[in-house]
């Protein structure tokens, strides 16, 4: 069983994916972390973000088990991740890793931008999780404040909108809803309601 979850920044897909993996007894991969881990490696070594060969070299050494979300969630790493995510050769390398994770029994929940369209086009169920830009900016601001980080709603909103635009307009694997994905708009839902809606959609699809 493979569950593909895509959606824009701060749509709640990560929390949802983690809870769904627990619920269905599957493994979970936040594919955003793979882009973040490569970006962090380049930043730490003062390497350019536009050099594809160097980025691919970093991706080859990536160990999915060693990715530390608390370190990789830094704001500037997310920004750098979205810049290197336009490099087609780098994506091919990361998609290979992500696919092999997905195809290892008993299956997995993967969340990202191109899971239903590119990484796992034959997934058992595909969800496209979204919410208004304002709701997403509010959640991301609250999340940062709860971690003791500084956060300003207006600049978080601007940042999300810039990143959505870059992710949606790039030529390779842009953020887009797969034709056979079910849309889940969480603008007016808390995480518990979104989780229950997702479980319903998945249970129905798995029975079909
Ligand atoms: O959590 P948040 O939505 O802020 O970002 P993320 O999921 O960690 O992803 C960071 C960046 O990696 C995104 O802005 C995308 O540019 C890129 N990404 C991608 O291109 N494809 C994926 N499957 C996952 C992330």
Coordinates of N, CA, C and O and ligand atoms in Angstrom, one line a residue, residues 5-14 30-36 69 72-73 77-86 91 94-95 98 111-115 119 136 140 143 159-160 163-164 166-168 170 172-175, ligand 1:
X5 N 0.8 11.9 -0.8 CA 0.2 13.1 -0.3 C 1.0 14.3 -0.8 O 2.2 14.5 -0.5
X6 N 0.3 15.1 -1.6 CA 1.0 16.3 -2.2 C 0.3 17.6 -1.7 O -0.9 17.5 -1.3
X7 N 0.9 18.7 -1.8 CA 0.3 20.0 -1.5 C 1.3 21.1 -1.3 O 2.5 20.8 -1.2
X8 N 0.9 22.3 -1.2 CA 1.8 23.4 -1.0 C 2.3 23.5 0.4 O 1.9 22.8 1.3
X9 N 3.3 24.4 0.6 CA 3.9 24.6 1.9 C 2.9 24.9 3.0 O 2.0 25.6 2.8
X10 N 3.1 24.2 4.1 CA 2.3 24.5 5.3 C 0.9 24.1 5.2 O 0.0 24.7 5.9
X11 N 0.5 23.2 4.3 CA -0.9 22.8 4.1 C -1.3 21.8 5.1 O -2.5 21.5 5.2
X12 N -0.3 21.3 5.9 CA -0.7 20.3 6.9 C -0.4 18.9 6.5 O -0.6 17.9 7.2
X13 N 0.2 18.8 5.3 CA 0.4 17.4 4.7 C 1.4 16.6 5.5 O 1.2 15.4 5.6
X14 N 2.4 17.2 6.1 CA 3.4 16.5 6.9 C 2.8 15.8 8.1 O 3.0 14.6 8.4
X30 N 9.0 12.1 4.5 CA 8.7 13.5 4.2 C 9.8 13.8 3.1 O 11.0 14.1 3.4
X31 N 9.4 13.8 1.8 CA 10.4 14.0 0.8 C 10.9 15.4 0.7 O 12.0 15.6 0.2
X32 N 10.2 16.4 1.3 CA 10.8 17.7 1.4 C 12.1 17.7 2.2 O 13.0 18.5 1.8
X33 N 12.3 16.8 3.1 CA 13.5 16.7 3.9 C 14.7 16.3 3.0 O 15.8 16.6 3.3
X34 N 14.4 15.5 1.9 CA 15.5 15.1 1.1 C 16.1 16.3 0.3 O 17.3 16.5 0.2
X35 N 15.2 17.2 -0.1 CA 15.7 18.4 -0.8 C 16.3 19.4 0.2 O 17.3 20.0 -0.1
X36 N 15.8 19.4 1.4 CA 16.3 20.2 2.5 C 17.7 19.7 2.9 O 18.6 20.5 3.1
X69 N 15.0 16.3 11.2 CA 14.0 17.3 10.9 C 14.1 18.6 11.7 O 13.9 19.7 11.1
X72 N 16.8 20.6 9.9 CA 16.5 20.9 8.5 C 15.2 21.8 8.4 O 15.0 22.3 7.3
X73 N 14.5 22.0 9.4 CA 13.3 22.8 9.3 C 13.6 24.3 9.3 O 12.7 25.1 9.1
X77 N 16.9 27.1 5.1 CA 17.1 25.8 4.4 C 15.9 25.5 3.5 O 16.1 25.0 2.4
X78 N 14.7 25.8 3.9 CA 13.5 25.7 3.1 C 13.6 26.5 1.8 O 13.2 26.0 0.7
X79 N 14.1 27.7 2.0 CA 14.2 28.6 0.8 C 15.2 28.0 -0.2 O 15.0 27.9 -1.4
X80 N 16.4 27.6 0.4 CA 17.4 27.0 -0.5 C 16.9 25.7 -1.1 O 17.2 25.4 -2.3
X81 N 16.1 24.9 -0.4 CA 15.6 23.6 -1.0 C 14.7 23.9 -2.2 O 14.8 23.2 -3.2
X82 N 13.9 25.0 -2.1 CA 13.0 25.2 -3.2 C 13.8 25.8 -4.4 O 13.4 25.6 -5.6
X83 N 15.0 26.3 -4.2 CA 15.8 26.8 -5.3 C 16.5 25.6 -6.0 O 16.5 25.5 -7.2
X84 N 17.0 24.6 -5.2 CA 17.7 23.5 -5.9 C 16.7 22.5 -6.5 O 17.0 21.7 -7.3
X85 N 15.4 22.6 -6.0 CA 14.4 21.7 -6.5 C 14.0 21.9 -8.0 O 13.3 21.1 -8.5
X86 N 14.6 22.9 -8.6 CA 14.3 23.1 -10.0 C 15.3 22.3 -10.9 O 15.2 22.2 -12.1
X91 N 16.7 16.0 -9.1 CA 15.4 15.4 -8.8 C 15.4 13.9 -9.2 O 14.9 13.1 -8.4
X94 N 17.1 12.0 -6.4 CA 16.3 11.9 -5.2 C 15.0 11.1 -5.4 O 14.6 10.3 -4.5
X95 N 14.4 11.2 -6.6 CA 13.2 10.4 -6.8 C 13.6 8.9 -6.8 O 12.8 8.1 -6.3
X98 N 13.5 8.0 -3.2 CA 12.2 8.0 -2.6 C 11.3 6.8 -3.1 O 10.6 6.2 -2.3
X111 N 5.0 12.2 1.5 CA 4.4 13.5 1.3 C 5.5 14.4 0.6 O 6.6 14.3 0.8
X112 N 4.9 15.3 -0.3 CA 5.8 16.2 -1.0 C 5.0 17.0 -2.0 O 3.9 17.5 -1.7
X113 N 5.6 17.2 -3.2 CA 5.0 18.1 -4.2 C 4.7 17.3 -5.5 O 3.8 17.7 -6.3
X114 N 5.4 16.2 -5.7 CA 5.3 15.4 -7.0 C 5.1 13.9 -6.7 O 5.5 13.1 -7.6
X115 N 4.6 13.5 -5.6 CA 4.5 12.1 -5.3 C 3.5 11.4 -6.2 O 3.8 10.4 -6.8
X119 N 6.7 10.5 -8.5 CA 7.4 9.5 -7.7 C 6.7 8.2 -7.7 O 7.2 7.1 -7.9
X136 N -2.5 28.9 5.8 CA -1.2 28.2 5.9 C -0.2 29.1 6.6 O 0.6 28.7 7.4
X140 N 1.8 28.3 10.0 CA 3.3 28.2 10.0 C 3.9 29.3 11.0 O 4.8 29.0 11.7
X143 N 3.3 27.8 14.5 CA 4.3 26.7 14.6 C 5.7 27.2 15.0 O 6.3 26.7 15.9
X159 N 6.5 34.9 2.1 CA 7.5 33.8 1.8 C 6.8 32.5 1.2 O 7.2 31.9 0.2
X160 N 5.6 32.2 1.8 CA 4.9 31.0 1.3 C 4.4 31.2 -0.1 O 4.5 30.3 -1.0
X163 N 7.3 30.9 -2.5 CA 7.7 29.5 -2.7 C 6.6 28.7 -3.5 O 7.0 27.9 -4.4
X164 N 5.3 29.0 -3.2 CA 4.2 28.3 -4.0 C 4.4 28.6 -5.5 O 4.3 27.7 -6.3
X166 N 7.2 29.5 -7.1 CA 8.3 28.9 -7.7 C 8.0 27.4 -7.9 O 8.4 26.8 -8.9
X167 N 7.4 26.7 -6.9 CA 7.1 25.3 -7.0 C 6.1 25.0 -8.1 O 6.2 23.9 -8.7
X168 N 5.1 25.9 -8.3 CA 4.1 25.6 -9.3 C 4.5 25.9 -10.7 O 4.0 25.4 -11.6
X170 N 7.8 25.9 -12.0 CA 9.0 25.3 -12.5 C 8.6 24.3 -13.6 O 7.5 23.7 -13.6
X172 N 10.2 21.3 -14.4 CA 10.3 19.9 -14.0 C 9.5 19.6 -12.8 O 9.6 20.3 -11.7
X173 N 8.6 18.6 -12.9 CA 7.8 18.2 -11.8 C 7.2 19.3 -10.9 O 7.4 19.4 -9.7
X174 N 6.4 20.2 -11.6 CA 5.8 21.3 -10.8 C 4.7 20.8 -9.8 O 4.2 19.7 -10.0
X175 N 4.5 21.6 -8.8 CA 3.4 21.2 -7.8 C 2.1 21.3 -8.6 O 1.7 22.4 -9.0
Ligands
LIG1 O1 7.3 21.9 4.8 P1 7.4 22.9 3.7 O2 6.1 22.7 2.9 O3 7.7 24.2 4.0 O4 8.5 22.4 2.7 P2 9.1 21.0 2.4 O5 7.9 20.1 2.1 O6 10.1 20.6 3.4 O7 9.8 21.3 0.9 C1 10.8 22.2 0.8 C2 11.0 22.5 -0.7 O8 11.5 21.3 -1.4 C3 9.7 22.9 -1.4 O9 9.5 24.3 -1.5 C4 9.9 22.3 -2.8 O10 10.5 23.2 -3.7 C5 10.9 21.1 -2.6 N1 10.2 19.8 -2.8 C6 10.0 19.3 -4.1 O11 10.3 20.0 -5.0 N2 9.5 18.1 -4.2 C7 9.1 17.3 -3.2 N3 8.6 16.1 -3.4 C8 9.2 17.8 -1.9 C9 9.8 19.1 -1.7

